[in-house]
Structure formats: C-alpha cells, structure tokens
Coordinates of C-alpha atoms and ligand atoms in Angstrom, one line a residue:
M1183 CA 17.9 15.6 -30.9
I1184 CA 16.6 18.5 -29.6
R1185 CA 15.9 18.5 -26.2
S1186 CA 12.8 19.8 -24.0
P1187 CA 14.7 23.6 -22.5
F1188 CA 13.2 22.1 -19.0
A1189 CA 15.7 19.3 -19.1
P1190 CA 18.6 20.6 -17.5
F1191 CA 17.2 21.1 -14.2
F1192 CA 16.5 16.9 -14.0
P1193 CA 19.7 14.7 -13.7
S1194 CA 18.0 11.7 -13.4
L1195 CA 16.4 12.4 -17.5
P1196 CA 17.8 9.0 -18.6
D1197 CA 19.9 9.4 -21.7
S1198 CA 18.9 6.8 -23.6
G1199 CA 15.3 5.4 -23.7
S1200 CA 11.8 8.1 -22.7
Y1201 CA 10.8 8.3 -19.2
L1202 CA 7.2 8.1 -20.1
D1203 CA 5.6 7.5 -16.4
S1204 CA 5.8 11.1 -15.2
A1205 CA 1.6 10.6 -14.1
A1206 CA 3.2 7.9 -11.4
K1207 CA 6.7 10.1 -10.1
T1208 CA 7.4 12.7 -11.7
L1209 CA 11.6 13.1 -12.3
T1210 CA 13.0 15.3 -9.2
C1211 CA 14.0 18.9 -9.6
S1212 CA 17.5 19.5 -9.0
A1213 CA 17.1 22.3 -6.2
A1214 CA 14.6 19.4 -4.2
L1215 CA 18.1 17.0 -4.2
E1216 CA 19.9 19.5 -2.7
A1217 CA 17.5 21.0 0.1
Q1218 CA 17.4 17.4 1.4
Q1219 CA 21.0 16.6 0.9
S1220 CA 22.0 20.5 2.6
F1221 CA 20.0 19.4 5.3
Y1222 CA 21.3 16.0 6.2
R1223 CA 24.9 17.9 5.7
E1224 CA 24.0 21.0 7.4
F1225 CA 21.4 20.8 9.4
D1226 CA 20.3 17.8 10.8
C1227 CA 18.0 17.9 14.1
N1228 CA 14.9 17.7 14.8
I1229 CA 12.3 21.2 14.7
E1230 CA 9.7 22.5 17.1
R1231 CA 10.6 21.9 20.2
G1232 CA 14.0 22.5 20.2
I1233 CA 15.5 25.3 21.6
Y1234 CA 18.8 25.9 20.5
A1235 CA 20.1 28.1 17.3
R1236 CA 20.4 24.7 14.8
S1237 CA 16.4 23.5 15.6
A1238 CA 15.2 26.9 15.1
M1239 CA 16.7 27.3 11.6
A1240 CA 15.5 24.0 10.8
S1241 CA 12.1 24.8 12.3
D1242 CA 12.2 28.3 10.1
M1243 CA 13.1 26.4 7.2
V1244 CA 10.7 24.3 7.2
E1245 CA 8.3 27.2 7.7
G1246 CA 9.6 28.2 4.9
A1247 CA 8.6 25.6 2.5
R1248 CA 5.0 25.8 3.6
T1249 CA 5.1 29.3 2.1
E1250 CA 6.6 27.8 -1.0
V1251 CA 3.4 25.6 -0.7
A1252 CA 0.5 28.3 0.2
V1253 CA 1.7 30.4 -3.0
L1254 CA 1.8 27.7 -5.1
L1255 CA -1.6 27.0 -4.1
A1256 CA -2.4 30.6 -4.3
S1257 CA -3.4 29.9 -0.1
S1258 CA -1.7 30.8 3.3
P1259 CA 0.4 28.8 5.2
E1260 CA -1.7 28.2 8.3
R1261 CA -4.1 26.4 6.3
I1262 CA -1.2 23.9 4.6
S1263 CA -0.1 20.6 6.6
F1264 CA 2.2 18.8 5.1
A1265 CA 1.4 15.1 5.0
P1266 CA 3.5 11.8 3.8
S1267 CA 0.9 11.6 0.4
T1268 CA -2.3 12.4 -1.0
T1269 CA -3.2 9.4 0.5
H1270 CA -2.2 10.3 3.3
A1271 CA -4.1 13.4 3.4
L1272 CA -7.2 12.2 2.2
N1273 CA -7.4 9.2 4.8
S1274 CA -6.6 11.7 7.2
I1275 CA -9.7 13.3 6.7
A1276 CA -12.2 10.5 6.0
L1277 CA -11.0 9.1 9.1
G1278 CA -11.0 11.7 11.3
L1279 CA -14.5 13.4 10.8
P1280 CA -17.4 12.6 13.3
W1281 CA -19.5 10.3 10.5
R1282 CA -22.8 8.3 11.8
A1283 CA -24.8 6.7 9.9
G1284 CA -27.7 8.1 6.9
M1285 CA -24.6 10.7 6.8
K1286 CA -24.2 10.9 3.1
V1287 CA -21.2 11.3 0.8
V1288 CA -20.5 12.1 -3.2
T1289 CA -17.3 10.7 -5.0
T1290 CA -17.1 9.8 -8.7
V1291 CA -16.2 6.7 -11.0
L1292 CA -13.4 8.7 -12.0
E1293 CA -11.6 8.6 -8.8
H1294 CA -8.2 6.7 -7.7
H1295 CA -8.1 4.1 -4.9
S1296 CA -7.1 6.9 -2.7
N1297 CA -9.9 8.8 -2.9
F1298 CA -12.6 6.1 -3.7
L1299 CA -11.6 3.6 -1.4
P1300 CA -11.4 6.4 1.9
W1301 CA -15.1 6.9 1.6
L1302 CA -16.4 3.4 0.6
A1303 CA -14.9 2.2 3.8
L1304 CA -17.7 4.1 5.4
R1305 CA -20.1 1.9 4.4
R1306 CA -19.0 0.3 6.9
R1307 CA -20.3 3.2 9.8
G1308 CA -23.5 3.0 7.7
V1309 CA -22.7 6.6 6.2
E1310 CA -25.0 6.3 2.0
V1311 CA -21.7 6.9 -0.4
A1312 CA -23.0 7.8 -3.7
V1313 CA -20.8 7.1 -6.8
L1314 CA -21.3 9.5 -9.9
R1315 CA -20.8 8.6 -13.1
A1316 CA -18.7 10.8 -15.7
S1317 CA -18.9 11.2 -19.3
P1318 CA -17.9 8.8 -21.9
D1319 CA -14.2 10.6 -22.3
G1320 CA -13.8 11.7 -18.3
F1321 CA -15.2 14.6 -17.5
L1322 CA -17.9 15.1 -14.3
D1323 CA -21.3 17.3 -15.0
P1324 CA -22.0 20.2 -12.6
D1325 CA -25.7 19.7 -12.9
D1326 CA -25.3 16.1 -11.6
M1327 CA -23.0 16.8 -9.2
R1328 CA -25.4 19.2 -7.3
K1329 CA -28.6 16.5 -7.5
A1330 CA -26.1 14.2 -6.1
C1331 CA -24.8 15.9 -3.4
D1332 CA -28.5 17.3 -2.6
G1333 CA -28.4 16.6 1.4
A1334 CA -24.4 15.4 1.7
F1335 CA -21.9 15.5 4.1
L1336 CA -18.8 15.8 2.1
A1337 CA -18.4 15.5 -2.3
A1338 CA -14.8 14.4 -2.7
F1339 CA -13.2 14.3 -6.3
T1340 CA -10.1 14.3 -8.8
H1341 CA -8.7 17.6 -10.3
A1342 CA -7.5 15.4 -12.9
S1343 CA -7.7 11.8 -14.0
N1344 CA -4.6 9.5 -13.6
V1345 CA -5.9 7.3 -16.6
T1346 CA -7.9 10.0 -19.2
G1347 CA -5.6 13.1 -18.4
S1348 CA -9.6 14.5 -18.3
V1349 CA -9.2 17.8 -16.3
Q1350 CA -12.6 19.0 -14.1
D1351 CA -13.6 22.5 -14.4
L1352 CA -13.0 22.4 -10.9
G1353 CA -15.1 25.9 -10.1
A1354 CA -18.4 25.1 -11.5
L1355 CA -17.5 21.7 -9.5
A1356 CA -17.1 22.8 -6.2
A1357 CA -20.0 25.4 -6.1
A1358 CA -22.3 23.2 -7.5
A1359 CA -21.0 20.1 -5.2
S1360 CA -21.2 23.0 -1.9
S1361 CA -24.3 24.6 -2.9
G1362 CA -26.0 22.4 -0.5
G1363 CA -23.8 23.0 2.6
A1364 CA -21.1 20.2 1.7
F1365 CA -17.6 20.0 2.4
V1366 CA -15.6 19.5 -0.5
V1367 CA -12.4 17.5 -0.8
V1368 CA -10.3 17.7 -4.1
D1369 CA -8.0 15.0 -5.2
G1370 CA -4.9 17.2 -6.9
A1371 CA -2.3 15.2 -7.3
Q1372 CA -2.1 15.4 -11.2
A1373 CA -3.9 18.2 -12.1
L1374 CA -1.3 20.5 -9.5
S1375 CA 1.5 18.2 -11.1
H1376 CA 0.7 20.3 -14.4
S1377 CA -1.5 23.2 -13.9
E1378 CA -1.4 26.6 -12.3
V1379 CA -3.7 26.1 -9.7
D1380 CA -5.2 29.1 -7.7
I1381 CA -7.7 27.9 -4.5
S1382 CA -8.2 31.1 -3.3
G1383 CA -12.2 31.9 -3.9
L1384 CA -13.5 28.5 -4.9
C1385 CA -15.7 26.8 -2.6
V1386 CA -12.8 23.2 -2.3
D1387 CA -12.2 22.9 1.6
A1388 CA -9.6 20.7 1.1
Y1389 CA -7.2 19.7 -1.8
A1390 CA -4.3 16.7 -1.5
F1391 CA -1.4 16.7 -3.9
S1392 CA 1.7 14.4 -3.3
G1393 CA 5.3 15.8 -3.7
H1394 CA 6.7 13.4 -5.9
K1395 CA 4.6 14.1 -8.0
C1396 CA 5.4 17.7 -8.7
F1397 CA 9.0 17.4 -8.8
G1398 CA 9.6 16.7 -5.0
P1399 CA 10.6 14.1 -3.1
T1400 CA 8.7 10.1 -2.2
G1401 CA 7.2 10.4 0.8
T1402 CA 6.1 14.1 0.6
G1403 CA 2.8 16.0 0.1
A1404 CA 0.1 18.6 1.5
L1405 CA -3.0 19.1 2.1
F1406 CA -5.4 22.5 2.6
I1407 CA -7.5 22.5 5.1
S1408 CA -9.9 25.7 5.1
P1409 CA -10.2 26.5 9.0
E1410 CA -14.3 25.5 9.1
L1411 CA -13.4 21.4 8.1
R1412 CA -10.2 21.7 10.5
E1413 CA -12.7 22.3 12.8
A1414 CA -15.2 19.4 12.2
L1415 CA -12.2 17.0 12.0
D1416 CA -10.9 14.9 15.1
P1417 CA -7.5 13.5 14.1
A1418 CA -7.7 10.4 14.4
I1419 CA -3.2 9.8 14.7
L1420 CA -2.4 11.5 17.5
G1421 CA 1.1 11.5 19.1
G1422 CA 4.1 14.2 19.5
G1423 CA 2.7 18.0 19.0
S1424 CA -1.0 16.6 18.6
A1425 CA -1.5 18.3 22.7
S1426 CA -0.9 21.2 24.2
D1427 CA -1.4 18.9 27.5
S1428 CA -2.0 15.4 29.0
S1429 CA -2.8 13.8 32.5
P1430 CA -3.7 9.9 33.6
E1431 CA -7.6 11.9 32.9
G1432 CA -7.1 13.0 29.1
F1433 CA -5.7 15.6 26.9
E1434 CA -6.3 19.0 25.8
A1435 CA -6.0 18.9 21.9
V1436 CA -3.6 21.4 20.0
K1437 CA -5.1 24.3 18.2
D1438 CA -2.5 26.5 17.2
P1439 CA -0.5 26.6 14.7
P1440 CA -3.7 24.9 12.3
H1441 CA -1.7 22.5 11.1
S1442 CA 0.1 21.1 14.2
A1443 CA -2.8 18.5 14.8
L1444 CA -2.1 17.1 11.5
E1445 CA 1.7 16.4 11.7
P1446 CA 1.8 14.6 15.0
G1447 CA 5.3 13.4 15.2
T1448 CA 8.3 14.0 13.4
Q1449 CA 7.7 15.1 10.1
N1450 CA 9.1 14.2 7.1
I1451 CA 11.6 17.4 7.3
A1452 CA 14.4 16.4 4.3
G1453 CA 12.2 15.2 2.5
I1454 CA 9.8 18.4 3.3
L1455 CA 12.4 20.7 2.4
G1456 CA 12.2 19.2 -0.8
L1457 CA 9.1 20.1 -1.7
G1458 CA 9.4 23.4 -0.6
A1459 CA 12.8 23.7 -3.1
A1460 CA 10.3 21.7 -5.6
A1461 CA 7.2 23.8 -5.3
A1462 CA 10.0 26.9 -5.5
F1463 CA 11.0 25.9 -8.7
R1464 CA 7.8 25.1 -9.8
L1465 CA 7.0 29.1 -8.7
G1466 CA 9.6 30.0 -11.0
M1467 CA 9.3 28.2 -14.3
D1468 CA 8.3 30.1 -17.9
H1469 CA 4.5 29.3 -17.2
D1470 CA 3.9 30.1 -20.6
L1471 CA 6.6 28.2 -22.0
R1472 CA 5.4 25.3 -19.7
R1473 CA 1.7 25.8 -21.7
R1474 CA 3.4 26.0 -25.0
H1475 CA 5.6 22.9 -24.8
A1476 CA 2.8 20.6 -23.2
D1477 CA 0.3 21.7 -25.6
E1478 CA 2.7 20.6 -28.4
I1479 CA 4.0 17.5 -27.1
T1480 CA -0.4 16.9 -26.5
A1481 CA -1.1 17.3 -30.5
R1482 CA 1.4 15.7 -31.6
C1483 CA 0.8 12.6 -29.4
L1484 CA -3.1 12.7 -30.1
E1485 CA -2.9 13.0 -34.1
G1486 CA 0.2 10.0 -34.0
L1487 CA -1.8 7.7 -31.7
R1488 CA -5.1 8.6 -33.8
G1489 CA -4.0 7.9 -37.0
I1490 CA -3.0 4.0 -35.6
E1491 CA -5.2 1.5 -36.6
G1492 CA -6.0 -0.8 -34.3
L1493 CA -4.9 1.6 -31.3
E1494 CA -7.5 2.5 -29.2
L1495 CA -7.4 5.7 -27.2
H1496 CA -9.1 5.9 -23.7
G1497 CA -10.0 9.6 -22.7
P1498 CA -10.7 13.0 -24.7
S1499 CA -9.8 12.9 -28.0
G1500 CA -9.6 16.9 -28.4
M1501 CA -7.3 18.8 -26.5
R1502 CA -9.5 20.6 -24.3
S1503 CA -8.9 20.2 -20.7
R1504 CA -6.5 17.2 -20.5
L1505 CA -3.0 16.5 -19.3
P1506 CA -0.3 15.0 -21.5
V1507 CA -1.7 12.0 -19.8
F1508 CA -2.3 9.4 -22.8
S1509 CA -3.8 5.9 -21.8
F1510 CA -4.9 3.3 -24.8
S1511 CA -5.0 -0.3 -25.6
V1512 CA -4.5 -2.9 -28.2
E1513 CA -7.6 -5.6 -29.5
G1514 CA -5.6 -8.9 -28.9
L1515 CA -2.2 -7.8 -26.6
S1516 CA -2.5 -7.7 -22.4
P1517 CA -1.5 -3.7 -21.2
H1518 CA 1.4 -5.9 -19.7
M1519 CA 2.6 -7.2 -22.8
L1520 CA 1.7 -4.3 -24.3
A1521 CA 4.3 -2.2 -21.5
M1522 CA 6.9 -4.9 -22.0
R1523 CA 7.3 -4.6 -25.3
L1524 CA 7.4 -0.6 -25.7
D1525 CA 9.9 -1.4 -22.9
H1526 CA 11.9 -4.4 -24.3
E1527 CA 12.3 -4.0 -27.9
Y1528 CA 11.7 0.6 -27.6
G1529 CA 13.3 2.3 -24.3
L1530 CA 9.4 3.6 -23.2
M1531 CA 9.0 3.3 -20.0
T1532 CA 5.3 3.4 -19.7
R1533 CA 3.0 2.0 -17.0
S1534 CA 0.1 -0.8 -17.7
G1535 CA -2.9 -1.8 -15.9
N1536 CA -5.9 -0.3 -14.2
H1537 CA -3.8 2.7 -12.8
C1538 CA -5.8 1.9 -9.3
A1539 CA -9.1 2.7 -11.5
P1540 CA -10.8 -0.1 -12.0
T1541 CA -14.4 1.6 -11.5
L1542 CA -12.9 4.1 -14.2
W1543 CA -11.5 1.5 -16.5
R1544 CA -15.3 -0.5 -16.0
T1545 CA -17.5 1.5 -16.4
L1546 CA -16.1 3.8 -18.9
F1547 CA -14.4 1.9 -21.4
G1548 CA -15.7 -1.9 -20.1
R1549 CA -12.1 -3.5 -20.0
S1550 CA -11.3 -4.7 -16.4
R1551 CA -7.8 -5.3 -17.5
G1552 CA -7.0 -1.5 -17.7
G1553 CA -4.3 -0.4 -20.8
V1554 CA -1.4 1.1 -21.2
R1555 CA -0.8 5.1 -19.8
A1556 CA 2.1 7.4 -21.6
S1557 CA 2.5 10.3 -19.7
F1558 CA 4.3 13.3 -20.4
H1559 CA 5.5 16.1 -18.5
D1560 CA 7.8 19.2 -19.2
Y1561 CA 11.2 17.6 -19.5
S1562 CA 9.8 15.0 -22.6
C1563 CA 10.7 15.9 -25.2
M1564 CA 9.0 15.6 -30.0
A1565 CA 11.5 12.9 -30.1
D1566 CA 9.8 11.2 -26.6
V1567 CA 6.6 11.2 -28.5
D1568 CA 7.9 10.2 -32.1
L1569 CA 9.2 7.0 -30.9
L1570 CA 6.1 6.7 -28.9
I1571 CA 4.5 6.4 -31.8
A1572 CA 6.6 4.5 -34.0
A1573 CA 6.4 2.2 -31.6
M1574 CA 3.0 1.7 -31.2
G1575 CA 2.6 1.8 -35.4
R1576 CA 5.0 -1.4 -35.2
I1577 CA 2.7 -3.3 -32.4
A1578 CA -0.5 -2.7 -33.6
S1579 CA 0.4 -4.0 -37.4
D1580 CA 1.8 -6.9 -35.7
A1581 CA -1.4 -7.2 -33.7
R1582 CA -3.4 -6.9 -37.0
K1583 CA -1.2 -10.1 -38.7
Ligands
PLP1849 N1 -4.8 10.9 -6.9 C1 -4.1 10.5 -7.8 C2 -5.6 11.0 -9.2 C3 -3.3 9.7 -8.7 O1 -3.0 9.7 -10.0 C4 -2.4 9.1 -6.9 C5 -1.2 8.3 -7.6 O2 -1.4 8.1 -8.7 C6 -2.8 9.5 -6.2 C7 -4.6 9.7 -6.1 C8 -1.7 8.6 -5.1 O3 -0.9 9.3 -4.6 P1 0.1 8.8 -3.8 O4 0.5 7.5 -4.0 O5 1.7 9.8 -3.6 O6 -0.5 9.1 -2.5

C-alpha cells in the first residue's frame, strides 16, 4: 500500500482500517502533540497576569500561536481571538450584539447547527431571520444573497458544507452580503481544514474555525474579527481579563489588547500552543502537493461512487469547488446500518446521520434521516478510496437482492 506523503506526521493514523471521518475531526499532527506536552512538562503555569519569567515566557508563546493563526488566515494577530471551538466563536457573536426587535439576520439552509441555531434563537427576541436557499448540489447564489441581505444587520454562512463538501465563492458572497452594510460572519470550520484561506481584502467581519479540524487539539479554535464588528460587540461572557477596573458601581470593559474581551478567564493554554504548532505545520506543508493529493482522491472517489448502482451521491458530482467530503445513501438501508457495516465488515470509519444539518438534508435531498459521510484528508491514501468503493459496491449489490 502506498501511504500518503503526509502520513508520517500523524502518529494516530490507524495501521489497519481507514479513518474516513476527518470532517468531524482531523487526526492530530505530531507538532501539536509535542507543543501540548512541552507546555505541561516545561512551562506549566498561568499566563497574562504573572510577572515572573516563566509566566511571561508562556504568555509570549501564546502570542506566538496567535501570530501563526493570523498568518494562516492572512490576517493580523490583533484581529484573532482564541475560542474553544467554532460553536463558541459563533455564539459569542450572536450573544454579544445589540439585538432589537425588527432587526434582520440572513443565514442559509446549508448551515451546521453551530451557524444556524444561534441565529434562529434570535427570533425569540423579535429578530427577523431569513434562511437562504441553495442549489441542489449545495451552492449559494451571490445574487440571491444580495437580495436577501437588503436591510439586514448581519449575514452568516458557511464557507464549505460539512455534508456536501461544496465550497462557496467566499469573495463574491461576502461582497454581495455586505453590499447593503450587513456584517458578514463566516463559518470556516470545513474550508480552512483543507484550503488556503486569505481573508485579507474580503468583506468578511468574522471567520471562525476549530483547531481539531485543522490537525490541532480538541477544545481549541479561533475567531478572526474585524475592528468594526468587535466594536459593536458587548461580550456576553465576563470574567478575569474582561475589565480594566471594577467597583460596586460598575466596571470598565477592557479594550486593549482587542482580543482580551473575547478571551475571558483562563484559556486552554496547552491547547492554544497545540493549535499554534498545528498552524505552523500547515503553513510549512507543500501546498501544491496537498492540492494534487486531494484532487486525486476526489477524482477517484467520485468516479468510483458514481459507478455504483443503487448508490446516491449527495452533493456536487464534479470536481469543481468541492472538498474530499462525500455523503451518500443506499435505498433501503438506514444510514446507521450502512455505517455499521462499513466499520464492522471493512474497517471503514465513516459518520452517519444528518451531520448536525437536518435542514440541508431535508431541503436539498428530501431526506430526514441523512446519509453516510466519508471524509478524506491529507493523510488518506488511494487504498482508503479503493476500499470504500469496493465495500460500497458489495453493500449496494446486497441491497438490490
Ligand atoms: N461548522 C461546520 C461546517 C462543521 O462541520 C462543524 C463541525 O463539524 C462545526 C461548525 C462545529 O464545530 P465545533 O463542533 O468544533 O464547534
């Protein structure tokens, strides 16, 4: 079996079976593991408000991680806040803005619950929430976005779908959404996992992602936030680091550095260092090789799955603007039963159900039970693809009998 050129950097890559659940969590790279261990072995202390040298050094290391994340997004460190996950980052925006009845938010049918429920919940406060439709293969139309955003305060949409793998034209959508003055909030959890993302020069006010989908540890993530959106936010979670002064009469919210207010309390320091190491690792990868590898996997998987009678592929059928993430179903077989067979009989680790996106499954594919998703990444190899295709060929053939 020819392994991926990136395999040696991922110690948890299984020796037998195939890990096809990278859209839920990528494997952790060695650099991230070592950075976390090194913090607990050598620096083990709290940061920011310690004057002693060890604390100052750990604080500097966290700022170093912030810089790596900023470079990954082609942004600058003062616009990056750490967050425990994409979910937390997006909720911190939804909970911190000054909503009033009659204001309008636009989101889309493609969203993961993390970028759907926080906005839907605003209806309880009288906010109008419009939900934009998508094409049958999972793409958003910039013209539709422009029209929907007329009079909107904020638009929130995903850069890439965790179900269909479709990657949106971020520049065109952000320009359309912001043309009437709306803040633009982007869920980057899937897109940043695979692609180079350059948000400099785009009309994006917030871009959130999770460390555990970018080779980093769980419980980590980050939020790019523009100065304008940051200014409009009144953080909902307060604690150590949130105020420059307080008294029984009130408190002075901290303004400088800009990320302080969005990082209340003690942060996941070891995790952040792991995230920084993962970002540095990503930046050092051969990007052309990554792209070629992903294209080869995508082409082979698409061809193989499309050739299986009785298998329905949900999402883009071509190579254009898509990630190596494939959702499918087989008539007459429940998604969970299918995923169980793939695991028990073939050692293929996939994810079944609606992938926290029931609206997408219902509106695009008319399915309430969802399907099975196989998601590949840099460390995956052609043998993983071939095994999936062979297994699905046999299972679909059984289902036809
Ligand atoms: N957005 C998308 C597109 C996702 O795929 C996921 C997780 O699968 C999330 C948001 C939520 O990420 P987390 O659970 O790390 O907050």
